[in-house]
PDB file of C-alpha atoms and ligand atoms in Angstrom:
ATOM      1  CA  MET A 141      32.477  14.018   7.185  1.00  0.00           C
ATOM      2  CA  HIS A 142      29.557  12.146   6.547  1.00  0.00           C
ATOM      3  CA  LYS A 143      27.121  13.331   4.252  1.00  0.00           C
ATOM      4  CA  LYS A 144      23.155  12.742   3.145  1.00  0.00           C
ATOM      5  CA  VAL A 145      21.929  12.506  -0.128  1.00  0.00           C
ATOM      6  CA  ALA A 146      18.758  11.529  -1.556  1.00  0.00           C
ATOM      7  CA  PHE A 147      17.966   9.481  -4.690  1.00  0.00           C
ATOM      8  CA  ILE A 148      14.308  10.467  -5.617  1.00  0.00           C
ATOM      9  CA  GLY A 149      11.635   9.648  -8.316  1.00  0.00           C
ATOM     10  CA  SER A 150       9.146   7.508  -9.377  1.00  0.00           C
ATOM     11  CA  VAL A 151       8.649   3.951  -9.727  1.00  0.00           C
ATOM     12  CA  GLY A 152      11.172   2.661 -11.927  1.00  0.00           C
ATOM     13  CA  SER A 153      13.326   5.161 -12.356  1.00  0.00           C
ATOM     14  CA  GLY A 154      16.799   3.202 -11.466  1.00  0.00           C
ATOM     15  CA  LYS A 155      16.868   4.510  -7.647  1.00  0.00           C
ATOM     16  CA  THR A 156      17.716   1.492  -5.970  1.00  0.00           C
ATOM     17  CA  THR A 157      20.279   0.611  -9.344  1.00  0.00           C
ATOM     18  CA  ILE A 158      22.250   3.952  -9.349  1.00  0.00           C
ATOM     19  CA  ILE A 159      22.642   2.907  -5.473  1.00  0.00           C
ATOM     20  CA  LYS A 160      23.805  -0.317  -5.941  1.00  0.00           C
ATOM     21  CA  ASN A 161      25.850   0.719  -8.444  1.00  0.00           C
ATOM     22  CA  LEU A 162      27.671   3.546  -6.166  1.00  0.00           C
ATOM     23  CA  SER A 163      28.012   2.270  -3.154  1.00  0.00           C
ATOM     24  CA  SER A 164      31.444   0.424  -1.676  1.00  0.00           C
ATOM     25  CA  ASP A 165      29.896  -1.892   0.382  1.00  0.00           C
ATOM     26  CA  GLU A 166      26.650  -3.836  -0.263  1.00  0.00           C
ATOM     27  CA  ALA A 167      23.769  -1.689  -0.271  1.00  0.00           C
ATOM     28  CA  LEU A 168      20.962  -2.228   2.153  1.00  0.00           C
ATOM     29  CA  ASP A 169      18.352  -3.861   0.499  1.00  0.00           C
ATOM     30  CA  THR A 170      14.417  -3.731   0.301  1.00  0.00           C
ATOM     31  CA  ASP A 171      12.733  -4.484  -2.476  1.00  0.00           C
ATOM     32  CA  VAL A 172       9.321  -7.172  -2.849  1.00  0.00           C
ATOM     33  CA  GLU A 173       7.894  -8.828  -5.296  1.00  0.00           C
ATOM     34  CA  SER A 174       5.335  -6.382  -6.480  1.00  0.00           C
ATOM     35  CA  SER A 175       1.796  -7.928  -6.715  1.00  0.00           C
ATOM     36  CA  VAL A 176       0.379  -5.190  -9.442  1.00  0.00           C
ATOM     37  CA  ASP A 177       1.668  -4.741 -12.825  1.00  0.00           C
ATOM     38  CA  ILE A 178       4.395  -1.897 -11.909  1.00  0.00           C
ATOM     39  CA  GLY A 179       6.269  -2.589 -15.551  1.00  0.00           C
ATOM     40  CA  LYS A 180       9.098  -4.513 -13.539  1.00  0.00           C
ATOM     41  CA  HIS A 181       9.033  -7.577 -10.611  1.00  0.00           C
ATOM     42  CA  LEU A 182      10.813  -5.664  -7.557  1.00  0.00           C
ATOM     43  CA  THR A 183       9.609  -2.728  -5.629  1.00  0.00           C
ATOM     44  CA  THR A 184      11.302  -1.193  -2.934  1.00  0.00           C
ATOM     45  CA  VAL A 185       9.245  -0.823   0.289  1.00  0.00           C
ATOM     46  CA  GLY A 186      11.587   0.505   3.029  1.00  0.00           C
ATOM     47  CA  ILE A 187      14.796   2.312   2.305  1.00  0.00           C
ATOM     48  CA  ASP A 188      17.777   1.670  -0.083  1.00  0.00           C
ATOM     49  CA  TYR A 189      21.178   2.675   1.281  1.00  0.00           C
ATOM     50  CA  GLY A 190      24.475   2.644   0.420  1.00  0.00           C
ATOM     51  CA  HIS A 191      27.767   3.974   0.959  1.00  0.00           C
ATOM     52  CA  LEU A 192      30.291   5.737  -0.923  1.00  0.00           C
ATOM     53  CA  LYS A 193      33.735   7.025   0.415  1.00  0.00           C
ATOM     54  CA  VAL A 194      34.918  10.006  -1.562  1.00  0.00           C
ATOM     55  CA  ASP A 195      38.104  10.558  -0.032  1.00  0.00           C
ATOM     56  CA  ASP A 196      39.702   9.758   3.382  1.00  0.00           C
ATOM     57  CA  THR A 197      37.594  12.979   4.821  1.00  0.00           C
ATOM     58  CA  THR A 198      34.642  12.770   3.307  1.00  0.00           C
ATOM     59  CA  SER A 199      32.114   9.681   2.766  1.00  0.00           C
ATOM     60  CA  LEU A 200      28.173   9.666   1.335  1.00  0.00           C
ATOM     61  CA  GLY A 201      25.316   8.031   2.694  1.00  0.00           C
ATOM     62  CA  LEU A 202      23.461   7.557  -0.204  1.00  0.00           C
ATOM     63  CA  TYR A 203      19.240   6.942   0.420  1.00  0.00           C
ATOM     64  CA  GLY A 204      16.904   6.245  -1.829  1.00  0.00           C
ATOM     65  CA  VAL A 205      13.084   6.146  -1.009  1.00  0.00           C
ATOM     66  CA  PRO A 206      10.552   3.865  -2.493  1.00  0.00           C
ATOM     67  CA  GLY A 207       8.571   5.682  -5.526  1.00  0.00           C
ATOM     68  CA  GLN A 208       5.300   5.113  -4.584  1.00  0.00           C
ATOM     69  CA  ARG A 209       3.262   8.031  -2.688  1.00  0.00           C
ATOM     70  CA  LYS A 210       1.803   5.979  -0.186  1.00  0.00           C
ATOM     71  CA  PHE A 211       5.533   5.391   1.642  1.00  0.00           C
ATOM     72  CA  SER A 212       6.042   9.384   1.742  1.00  0.00           C
ATOM     73  CA  PHE A 213       6.241   8.654   5.527  1.00  0.00           C
ATOM     74  CA  VAL A 214       9.840   7.374   4.732  1.00  0.00           C
ATOM     75  CA  TRP A 215      10.456  10.069   2.162  1.00  0.00           C
ATOM     76  CA  ASP A 216       9.540  12.506   5.275  1.00  0.00           C
ATOM     77  CA  PHE A 217      12.591  11.327   7.367  1.00  0.00           C
ATOM     78  CA  VAL A 218      15.399  10.933   4.252  1.00  0.00           C
ATOM     79  CA  LYS A 219      14.207  14.833   4.000  1.00  0.00           C
ATOM     80  CA  GLU A 220      15.865  15.780   7.206  1.00  0.00           C
ATOM     81  CA  GLY A 221      19.493  16.797   6.963  1.00  0.00           C
ATOM     82  CA  LEU A 222      20.049  16.425   3.245  1.00  0.00           C
ATOM     83  CA  TRP A 223      23.617  17.485   1.654  1.00  0.00           C
ATOM     84  CA  ALA A 224      22.085  16.731  -1.904  1.00  0.00           C
ATOM     85  CA  ALA A 225      19.687  15.052  -4.012  1.00  0.00           C
ATOM     86  CA  VAL A 226      19.782  13.281  -7.148  1.00  0.00           C
ATOM     87  CA  ILE A 227      16.428  13.205  -9.036  1.00  0.00           C
ATOM     88  CA  LEU A 228      15.448  10.437 -12.146  1.00  0.00           C
ATOM     89  CA  VAL A 229      13.709  10.799 -14.192  1.00  0.00           C
ATOM     90  CA  LYS A 230      12.420   7.638 -16.818  1.00  0.00           C
ATOM     91  CA  ASN A 231      12.697   8.479 -20.201  1.00  0.00           C
ATOM     92  CA  LYS A 232       8.957   8.995 -22.160  1.00  0.00           C
ATOM     93  CA  ASP A 233       6.961   7.657 -18.891  1.00  0.00           C
ATOM     94  CA  THR A 234       4.414  10.459 -18.681  1.00  0.00           C
ATOM     95  CA  GLU A 235       3.764   9.980 -14.967  1.00  0.00           C
ATOM     96  CA  SER A 236       7.369  10.046 -14.257  1.00  0.00           C
ATOM     97  CA  ILE A 237       8.039  13.334 -15.622  1.00  0.00           C
ATOM     98  CA  ALA A 238       4.918  14.839 -13.803  1.00  0.00           C
ATOM     99  CA  GLU A 239       6.101  13.485 -10.574  1.00  0.00           C
ATOM    100  CA  LEU A 240       9.076  15.666 -10.900  1.00  0.00           C
ATOM    101  CA  ASP A 241       7.071  18.618  -9.694  1.00  0.00           C
ATOM    102  CA  TYR A 242       5.603  16.909  -6.803  1.00  0.00           C
ATOM    103  CA  LEU A 243       9.031  15.534  -5.714  1.00  0.00           C
ATOM    104  CA  ILE A 244      10.882  19.580  -5.854  1.00  0.00           C
ATOM    105  CA  ASP A 245       8.006  20.493  -3.460  1.00  0.00           C
ATOM    106  CA  PHE A 246       8.251  17.878  -1.413  1.00  0.00           C
ATOM    107  CA  PHE A 247      11.631  17.817  -0.998  1.00  0.00           C
ATOM    108  CA  ASP A 248      11.979  21.950  -0.691  1.00  0.00           C
ATOM    109  CA  ILE A 249      14.636  21.501  -3.291  1.00  0.00           C
ATOM    110  CA  SER A 250      16.279  25.049  -4.090  1.00  0.00           C
ATOM    111  CA  GLN A 251      19.427  26.760  -5.704  1.00  0.00           C
ATOM    112  CA  ASP A 252      20.545  26.065  -2.288  1.00  0.00           C
ATOM    113  CA  ILE A 253      21.505  22.419  -2.012  1.00  0.00           C
ATOM    114  CA  PRO A 254      23.556  20.370  -4.800  1.00  0.00           C
ATOM    115  CA  CYS A 255      20.748  18.548  -6.996  1.00  0.00           C
ATOM    116  CA  VAL A 256      21.078  17.181 -10.033  1.00  0.00           C
ATOM    117  CA  ILE A 257      18.101  15.386 -12.680  1.00  0.00           C
ATOM    118  CA  GLY A 258      19.265  11.984 -14.250  1.00  0.00           C
ATOM    119  CA  VAL A 259      16.773  11.028 -17.324  1.00  0.00           C
ATOM    120  CA  THR A 260      17.216   7.447 -16.953  1.00  0.00           C
ATOM    121  CA  HIS A 261      16.257   4.465 -19.828  1.00  0.00           C
ATOM    122  CA  VAL A 262      17.722   6.963 -22.329  1.00  0.00           C
ATOM    123  CA  ASP A 263      19.168   3.401 -23.924  1.00  0.00           C
ATOM    124  CA  GLN A 264      15.622   2.922 -24.799  1.00  0.00           C
ATOM    125  CA  GLY A 265      14.769   5.788 -27.043  1.00  0.00           C
ATOM    126  CA  ALA A 266      16.378   9.137 -27.208  1.00  0.00           C
ATOM    127  CA  GLY A 267      15.473  11.760 -24.214  1.00  0.00           C
ATOM    128  CA  GLY A 268      14.936  15.258 -26.481  1.00  0.00           C
ATOM    129  CA  PHE A 269      10.993  15.169 -25.321  1.00  0.00           C
ATOM    130  CA  THR A 270      11.575  14.166 -21.645  1.00  0.00           C
ATOM    131  CA  VAL A 271      14.296  16.835 -21.303  1.00  0.00           C
ATOM    132  CA  LYS A 272      12.381  19.254 -22.449  1.00  0.00           C
ATOM    133  CA  LYS A 273       9.363  18.983 -20.714  1.00  0.00           C
ATOM    134  CA  ILE A 274      11.829  18.502 -17.640  1.00  0.00           C
ATOM    135  CA  LYS A 275      13.292  22.165 -18.347  1.00  0.00           C
ATOM    136  CA  GLU A 276       9.856  23.368 -18.505  1.00  0.00           C
ATOM    137  CA  THR A 277       9.045  22.015 -15.050  1.00  0.00           C
ATOM    138  CA  LEU A 278      12.472  23.773 -13.701  1.00  0.00           C
ATOM    139  CA  LYS A 279      11.560  27.366 -15.613  1.00  0.00           C
ATOM    140  CA  LYS A 280       8.210  27.776 -13.871  1.00  0.00           C
ATOM    141  CA  LYS A 281       9.877  26.390 -10.264  1.00  0.00           C
ATOM    142  CA  ASN A 282      12.815  29.401 -11.384  1.00  0.00           C
ATOM    143  CA  LEU A 283      15.032  26.415 -10.747  1.00  0.00           C
ATOM    144  CA  ASN A 284      18.185  25.996 -12.795  1.00  0.00           C
ATOM    145  CA  LEU A 285      19.643  22.687 -12.476  1.00  0.00           C
ATOM    146  CA  PRO A 286      21.818  20.102 -14.307  1.00  0.00           C
ATOM    147  CA  VAL A 287      19.329  18.013 -16.483  1.00  0.00           C
ATOM    148  CA  TYR A 288      21.751  14.650 -17.499  1.00  0.00           C
ATOM    149  CA  THR A 289      20.783  11.922 -19.664  1.00  0.00           C
ATOM    150  CA  ILE A 290      22.064   8.596 -18.036  1.00  0.00           C
ATOM    151  CA  ASP A 291      21.930   4.571 -17.623  1.00  0.00           C
ATOM    152  CA  ALA A 292      21.599   4.373 -14.277  1.00  0.00           C
ATOM    153  CA  ARG A 293      22.809   0.673 -14.679  1.00  0.00           C
ATOM    154  CA  LEU A 294      26.822   2.031 -15.735  1.00  0.00           C
ATOM    155  CA  ASN A 295      29.130   3.193 -13.710  1.00  0.00           C
ATOM    156  CA  THR A 296      30.314   6.051 -15.580  1.00  0.00           C
ATOM    157  CA  SER A 297      27.003   7.219 -15.387  1.00  0.00           C
ATOM    158  CA  ALA A 298      26.438   7.694 -11.359  1.00  0.00           C
ATOM    159  CA  GLU A 299      30.283   8.624 -11.346  1.00  0.00           C
ATOM    160  CA  LEU A 300      29.282  11.485 -13.498  1.00  0.00           C
ATOM    161  CA  ILE A 301      26.016  12.132 -11.260  1.00  0.00           C
ATOM    162  CA  MET A 302      28.001  12.308  -8.025  1.00  0.00           C
ATOM    163  CA  ARG A 303      30.983  14.711  -9.223  1.00  0.00           C
ATOM    164  CA  THR A 304      28.560  16.961 -10.620  1.00  0.00           C
ATOM    165  CA  LEU A 305      27.113  17.433  -7.181  1.00  0.00           C
ATOM    166  CA  ILE A 306      30.533  17.562  -5.487  1.00  0.00           C
ATOM    167  CA  ALA A 307      31.312  20.320  -8.083  1.00  0.00           C
ATOM    168  CA  ILE A 308      28.520  21.954  -7.062  1.00  0.00           C
ATOM    169  CA  ASP A 309      28.864  22.140  -3.798  1.00  0.00           C
ATOM    170  CA  GLU A 310      32.771  23.722  -4.241  1.00  0.00           C
ATOM    171  CA  SER A 311      31.278  26.490  -6.430  1.00  0.00           C
ATOM    172  CA  ASN A 312      28.600  27.273  -3.647  1.00  0.00           C
TER     173      ASN A 312
ATOM    174  CA  MET B  56     -10.452 -24.901   2.824  1.00  0.00           C
ATOM    175  CA  GLU B  57     -12.919 -21.759   3.983  1.00  0.00           C
ATOM    176  CA  ALA B  58     -12.887 -19.150   6.584  1.00  0.00           C
ATOM    177  CA  SER B  59     -13.673 -15.753   7.196  1.00  0.00           C
ATOM    178  CA  PHE B  60     -10.895 -13.244   8.207  1.00  0.00           C
ATOM    179  CA  LYS B  61     -13.732 -11.618  10.783  1.00  0.00           C
ATOM    180  CA  LYS B  62     -13.929 -14.773  12.309  1.00  0.00           C
ATOM    181  CA  LEU B  63     -10.410 -15.303  12.081  1.00  0.00           C
ATOM    182  CA  TYR B  64      -9.960 -12.257  14.423  1.00  0.00           C
ATOM    183  CA  GLU B  65     -13.208 -12.871  16.563  1.00  0.00           C
ATOM    184  CA  LYS B  66     -11.088 -16.209  17.693  1.00  0.00           C
ATOM    185  CA  LEU B  67      -8.694 -14.355  18.333  1.00  0.00           C
ATOM    186  CA  ASN B  68      -9.838 -11.739  20.394  1.00  0.00           C
ATOM    187  CA  THR B  69     -11.487 -14.003  22.689  1.00  0.00           C
ATOM    188  CA  LYS B  70      -7.864 -15.244  23.472  1.00  0.00           C
ATOM    189  CA  LEU B  71      -5.900 -12.285  23.122  1.00  0.00           C
ATOM    190  CA  LYS B  72      -8.418  -9.855  24.736  1.00  0.00           C
ATOM    191  CA  SER B  73      -9.120  -6.194  23.089  1.00  0.00           C
ATOM    192  CA  ILE B  74      -6.990  -6.375  19.803  1.00  0.00           C
ATOM    193  CA  LYS B  75      -7.334  -3.067  18.502  1.00  0.00           C
ATOM    194  CA  SER B  76      -6.769  -4.114  14.955  1.00  0.00           C
ATOM    195  CA  LEU B  77      -5.123  -7.006  12.481  1.00  0.00           C
ATOM    196  CA  SER B  78      -4.583  -7.039   9.476  1.00  0.00           C
ATOM    197  CA  LEU B  79      -3.191  -8.959   6.096  1.00  0.00           C
ATOM    198  CA  THR B  80      -1.335  -7.000   4.030  1.00  0.00           C
ATOM    199  CA  THR B  81       0.700  -8.037   0.758  1.00  0.00           C
ATOM    200  CA  SER B  82       4.637  -7.382   1.080  1.00  0.00           C
ATOM    201  CA  ASP B  83       4.400  -4.585  -1.120  1.00  0.00           C
ATOM    202  CA  GLY B  84       1.878  -2.938   1.239  1.00  0.00           C
ATOM    203  CA  PHE B  85      -1.460  -3.649   0.260  1.00  0.00           C
ATOM    204  CA  THR B  86      -4.335  -4.461   2.417  1.00  0.00           C
ATOM    205  CA  LEU B  87      -6.052  -7.696   1.846  1.00  0.00           C
ATOM    206  CA  PHE B  88      -8.404  -8.251   5.117  1.00  0.00           C
ATOM    207  CA  SER B  89      -8.708  -5.691   7.945  1.00  0.00           C
ATOM    208  CA  GLU B  90     -10.362  -5.639  11.301  1.00  0.00           C
ATOM    209  CA  ASN B  91     -10.558  -2.902  14.005  1.00  0.00           C
ATOM    210  CA  GLY B  92     -11.409  -3.321  17.776  1.00  0.00           C
ATOM    211  CA  ASN B  93     -14.430  -0.874  18.800  1.00  0.00           C
ATOM    212  CA  GLY B  94     -13.376   2.516  18.800  1.00  0.00           C
ATOM    213  CA  PHE B  95     -10.331   1.766  17.520  1.00  0.00           C
ATOM    214  CA  GLU B  96      -9.700   3.858  14.154  1.00  0.00           C
ATOM    215  CA  VAL B  97      -6.563   3.416  12.406  1.00  0.00           C
ATOM    216  CA  GLU B  98      -5.561   4.231   8.237  1.00  0.00           C
ATOM    217  CA  THR B  99      -5.554   0.826   7.119  1.00  0.00           C
ATOM    218  CA  ASP B 100      -3.897   1.883   4.210  1.00  0.00           C
ATOM    219  CA  LYS B 101      -1.246   3.679   6.192  1.00  0.00           C
ATOM    220  CA  LEU B 102      -0.693   0.597   8.132  1.00  0.00           C
ATOM    221  CA  SER B 103      -0.228  -1.425   5.503  1.00  0.00           C
ATOM    222  CA  ALA B 104       2.154   0.806   3.882  1.00  0.00           C
ATOM    223  CA  VAL B 105       4.066   0.999   7.573  1.00  0.00           C
ATOM    224  CA  SER B 106       3.794  -2.597   7.945  1.00  0.00           C
ATOM    225  CA  SER B 107       5.464  -3.520   4.289  1.00  0.00           C
ATOM    226  CA  SER B 108       8.361  -0.860   5.242  1.00  0.00           C
ATOM    227  CA  LEU B 109       9.023  -2.249   8.471  1.00  0.00           C
ATOM    228  CA  THR B 110       9.223  -5.772   7.713  1.00  0.00           C
ATOM    229  CA  ALA B 111      11.293  -5.304   4.827  1.00  0.00           C
ATOM    230  CA  LEU B 112      13.935  -3.170   7.468  1.00  0.00           C
ATOM    231  CA  SER B 113      13.669  -6.047   9.661  1.00  0.00           C
ATOM    232  CA  ASN B 114      14.317  -8.421   6.652  1.00  0.00           C
ATOM    233  CA  ALA B 115      16.903  -6.693   5.687  1.00  0.00           C
ATOM    234  CA  ALA B 116      18.379  -6.222   9.374  1.00  0.00           C
ATOM    235  CA  ALA B 117      18.108  -9.902   9.873  1.00  0.00           C
ATOM    236  CA  LYS B 118      19.582 -11.335   6.963  1.00  0.00           C
ATOM    237  CA  GLN B 119      22.637  -8.715   6.086  1.00  0.00           C
ATOM    238  CA  LEU B 120      23.153  -7.611  10.049  1.00  0.00           C
ATOM    239  CA  MET B 121      22.589 -10.825  11.803  1.00  0.00           C
ATOM    240  CA  LYS B 122      23.434 -13.253   9.116  1.00  0.00           C
ATOM    241  CA  SER B 123      19.594 -15.215  10.152  1.00  0.00           C
ATOM    242  CA  THR B 124      16.095 -15.205   8.715  1.00  0.00           C
ATOM    243  CA  PHE B 125      13.300 -12.770  10.119  1.00  0.00           C
ATOM    244  CA  GLU B 126      10.668 -13.786  12.022  1.00  0.00           C
ATOM    245  CA  SER B 127       8.955 -10.584  13.343  1.00  0.00           C
ATOM    246  CA  THR B 128       9.115  -7.612  14.561  1.00  0.00           C
ATOM    247  CA  PHE B 129       7.897  -6.086  17.492  1.00  0.00           C
ATOM    248  CA  ILE B 130       6.842  -2.336  18.710  1.00  0.00           C
ATOM    249  CA  GLU B 131       6.189  -1.832  21.951  1.00  0.00           C
ATOM    250  CA  THR B 132       4.707   1.461  23.271  1.00  0.00           C
ATOM    251  CA  SER B 133       3.240   2.493  26.489  1.00  0.00           C
ATOM    252  CA  LYS B 134      -0.733   1.544  25.126  1.00  0.00           C
ATOM    253  CA  GLY B 135       0.430  -1.513  23.812  1.00  0.00           C
ATOM    254  CA  LEU B 136       2.398  -3.130  20.969  1.00  0.00           C
ATOM    255  CA  MET B 137       2.601  -3.939  17.341  1.00  0.00           C
ATOM    256  CA  CYS B 138       3.738  -6.779  16.254  1.00  0.00           C
ATOM    257  CA  MET B 139       4.290  -8.314  12.487  1.00  0.00           C
ATOM    258  CA  ILE B 140       4.798 -11.362  11.345  1.00  0.00           C
ATOM    259  CA  GLN B 141       5.860 -12.907   7.916  1.00  0.00           C
ATOM    260  CA  THR B 142       3.177 -15.029   6.607  1.00  0.00           C
ATOM    261  CA  LYS B 143       1.612 -16.547   3.140  1.00  0.00           C
ATOM    262  CA  TYR B 144      -1.943 -15.998   1.483  1.00  0.00           C
ATOM    263  CA  GLN B 145      -2.016 -18.105  -1.452  1.00  0.00           C
ATOM    264  CA  GLY B 146       1.116 -18.781  -2.033  1.00  0.00           C
ATOM    265  CA  LYS B 147       1.889 -14.962  -1.430  1.00  0.00           C
ATOM    266  CA  ASN B 148       4.361 -13.521   0.792  1.00  0.00           C
ATOM    267  CA  CYS B 149       2.266 -11.674   3.107  1.00  0.00           C
ATOM    268  CA  ILE B 150       2.321  -9.821   6.085  1.00  0.00           C
ATOM    269  CA  LEU B 151      -0.032 -10.182   9.497  1.00  0.00           C
ATOM    270  CA  SER B 152      -0.493  -7.453  11.666  1.00  0.00           C
ATOM    271  CA  LEU B 153      -1.228  -6.884  15.102  1.00  0.00           C
ATOM    272  CA  ILE B 154      -2.116  -4.050  17.593  1.00  0.00           C
ATOM    273  CA  SER B 155      -2.499  -4.849  21.190  1.00  0.00           C
ATOM    274  CA  GLY B 156      -4.626  -3.310  23.624  1.00  0.00           C
ATOM    275  CA  ALA B 157      -3.180  -2.612  26.844  1.00  0.00           C
ATOM    276  CA  ASN B 158      -1.398  -4.537  28.804  1.00  0.00           C
ATOM    277  CA  PRO B 159      -0.436  -7.120  26.375  1.00  0.00           C
ATOM    278  CA  ASN B 160       1.466 -10.785  27.415  1.00  0.00           C
ATOM    279  CA  ILE B 161       3.884 -11.093  24.374  1.00  0.00           C
ATOM    280  CA  GLY B 162       4.171 -14.324  24.345  1.00  0.00           C
ATOM    281  CA  GLN B 163       0.879 -15.494  24.092  1.00  0.00           C
ATOM    282  CA  ILE B 164       0.528 -12.716  21.467  1.00  0.00           C
ATOM    283  CA  ARG B 165       3.799 -14.254  19.660  1.00  0.00           C
ATOM    284  CA  PHE B 166       2.029 -17.646  19.977  1.00  0.00           C
ATOM    285  CA  TYR B 167      -1.546 -17.470  18.505  1.00  0.00           C
ATOM    286  CA  LEU B 168      -0.042 -14.539  16.069  1.00  0.00           C
ATOM    287  CA  ASN B 169       2.216 -17.385  14.378  1.00  0.00           C
ATOM    288  CA  GLU B 170      -0.631 -20.204  14.876  1.00  0.00           C
ATOM    289  CA  LEU B 171      -2.984 -18.026  12.356  1.00  0.00           C
ATOM    290  CA  ALA B 172       0.032 -17.163  10.264  1.00  0.00           C
ATOM    291  CA  ASN B 173       0.151 -20.935   9.857  1.00  0.00           C
ATOM    292  CA  ILE B 174      -3.857 -21.285   9.076  1.00  0.00           C
ATOM    293  CA  LEU B 175      -3.299 -18.609   6.396  1.00  0.00           C
ATOM    294  CA  GLU B 176      -1.307 -20.183   4.616  1.00  0.00           C
ATOM    295  CA  THR B 177      -3.218 -23.199   3.516  1.00  0.00           C
ATOM    296  CA  VAL B 178      -7.509 -21.006   3.643  1.00  0.00           C
ATOM    297  CA  SER B 179      -8.946 -19.008   1.361  1.00  0.00           C
ATOM    298  CA  LEU B 180     -10.173 -16.243   2.897  1.00  0.00           C
ATOM    299  CA  SER B 181     -13.693 -14.347   2.983  1.00  0.00           C
ATOM    300  CA  ALA B 182     -14.107 -10.785   4.491  1.00  0.00           C
ATOM    301  CA  GLU B 183     -17.772 -11.861   6.270  1.00  0.00           C
TER     302      GLU B 183
HETATM  303  N1  GDP C 621      17.739   0.179 -19.932  1.00  0.00           N
HETATM  304  C1  GDP C 621      17.345   0.529 -18.865  1.00  0.00           C
HETATM  305  N2  GDP C 621      16.753  -0.210 -17.446  1.00  0.00           N
HETATM  306  C2  GDP C 621      17.166   0.722 -16.716  1.00  0.00           C
HETATM  307  C3  GDP C 621      17.930   1.797 -16.214  1.00  0.00           C
HETATM  308  N3  GDP C 621      17.791   2.414 -15.073  1.00  0.00           N
HETATM  309  C4  GDP C 621      17.458   1.406 -14.243  1.00  0.00           C
HETATM  310  N4  GDP C 621      17.095   0.005 -15.442  1.00  0.00           N
HETATM  311  C5  GDP C 621      16.685  -0.632 -15.046  1.00  0.00           C
HETATM  312  O1  GDP C 621      14.940  -0.401 -14.436  1.00  0.00           O
HETATM  313  C6  GDP C 621      14.207  -1.533 -13.269  1.00  0.00           C
HETATM  314  C7  GDP C 621      13.816  -0.545 -12.391  1.00  0.00           C
HETATM  315  O2  GDP C 621      14.980  -0.130 -11.828  1.00  0.00           O
HETATM  316  P1  GDP C 621      14.936   0.273  -9.961  1.00  0.00           P
HETATM  317  O3  GDP C 621      16.435   0.905  -9.530  1.00  0.00           O
HETATM  318  O4  GDP C 621      14.547  -0.964  -9.650  1.00  0.00           O
HETATM  319  O5  GDP C 621      14.045   1.499  -9.914  1.00  0.00           O
HETATM  320  P2  GDP C 621      13.976   2.448  -8.581  1.00  0.00           P
HETATM  321  O6  GDP C 621      12.111   1.764  -8.505  1.00  0.00           O
HETATM  322  O7  GDP C 621      13.533   3.755  -9.179  1.00  0.00           O
HETATM  323  O8  GDP C 621      14.354   1.633  -7.492  1.00  0.00           O
HETATM  324  C8  GDP C 621      15.655  -2.467 -13.073  1.00  0.00           C
HETATM  325  O9  GDP C 621      15.421  -3.477 -13.955  1.00  0.00           O
HETATM  326  C9  GDP C 621      16.754  -1.723 -13.854  1.00  0.00           C
HETATM  327  O10 GDP C 621      18.141  -2.559 -14.074  1.00  0.00           O
HETATM  328  C10 GDP C 621      18.823   2.649 -17.837  1.00  0.00           C
HETATM  329  O11 GDP C 621      18.746   3.715 -17.333  1.00  0.00           O
HETATM  330  N5  GDP C 621      18.334   1.807 -19.115  1.00  0.00           N
HETATM  331 MG1   MG C 622      13.428   1.202  -5.893  1.00  0.00          MG
END
C-alpha cells in the first residue's frame, strides 16, 4: 500500500532536509537560489518528493511543500488524500510559530489523521518557549498532537517522527 | 546595453501576433517585468509563482529522469499555449514566460522566445 505523508511548515523549518534524510531513493529536488533574504541560500519552489519503504507491503510517499504562501497552489494538491502530516516549526522563530495556526486550518488537520509536530533547530537554543506556544495553539484548536523537539538533519529524529505516525495510525 | 521591456514585448508581438502575456520572473517566483495584451487579465504574482514551480519541476524531470538539461516547458490548451524558458538577467537565473493567443505556431514561439532570452542575458531593462 502506498500512503501519502505531507511535510508542512514555514520557510527554513527543515522540510526539504527531513525528506532527503528519510527517502530510500534520491529525493526530487526543486530548490532554487533565493533572490531575497530568507535566512538561507536555497528555497523550495516546486515540491519535494521522497519515497520510504516501511516494509514489504507498505511504502510512504513523502511530499514537502514550499513554505512561502504564494506557492499555496502546490499545497492544494498535496492536501488531497493525505494519510498523515508532519508539521515542522523552527525554534524561536515568531513567524514559524504563528504559521502553525494557518497551516492547521489550511490542511484540515484533525485528530482523524496521524499528525506530529516537530520543533527543529533546537540544537541552536532551548525549545521550551516554542513548545509552550505550540501547545497554546493546539489547545485553542482542541487538538491533542505529539510535539517533539528534533534535528531535521538527523536520522534518529526523522525515524522518531515516522515511527510515531505509524503508531498513531495503528491505535486509531 | 539598455532596453525597455515594453518595447521588447511590442517587438515580439509584431512577430508572434496577439501575445496575451509576457513576463520575466526570478527562479524563486518574483516578477521583474510583465506586460499583458489588450484586455487580457492575469494575476502577475500567481503567474510568476506558477512559472517558478513548473520550471523547477521541469528542471528536476530533465535532470533526474531524462539525464539532460532543461530548456523549456510548453503547456497546450484549446485557447493557446503557455511557454516557459530559462534565461539569465543580470547574471541571475530567471524565467521568461509567455501566454500566446489562439492558434499559436510553436516553432515560431520557440524561435523568437529563445532570441529574446539571449537578448535579456546582456541588457539592462527599464519597464517603459
Ligand atoms: N542547526 C539545524 N539546522 C537545521 C535543522 N533542520 C534544518 N536545518 C538547516 O536549515 C536549513 C533550511 O532547511 P530546509 O530543509 O531547506 O528548510 P525548508 O524550507 O523547510 O525546506 C538547511 O541549511 C538545513 O540544513 C536543525 O534541526 N538544526
Ligand atoms: Mg524546502
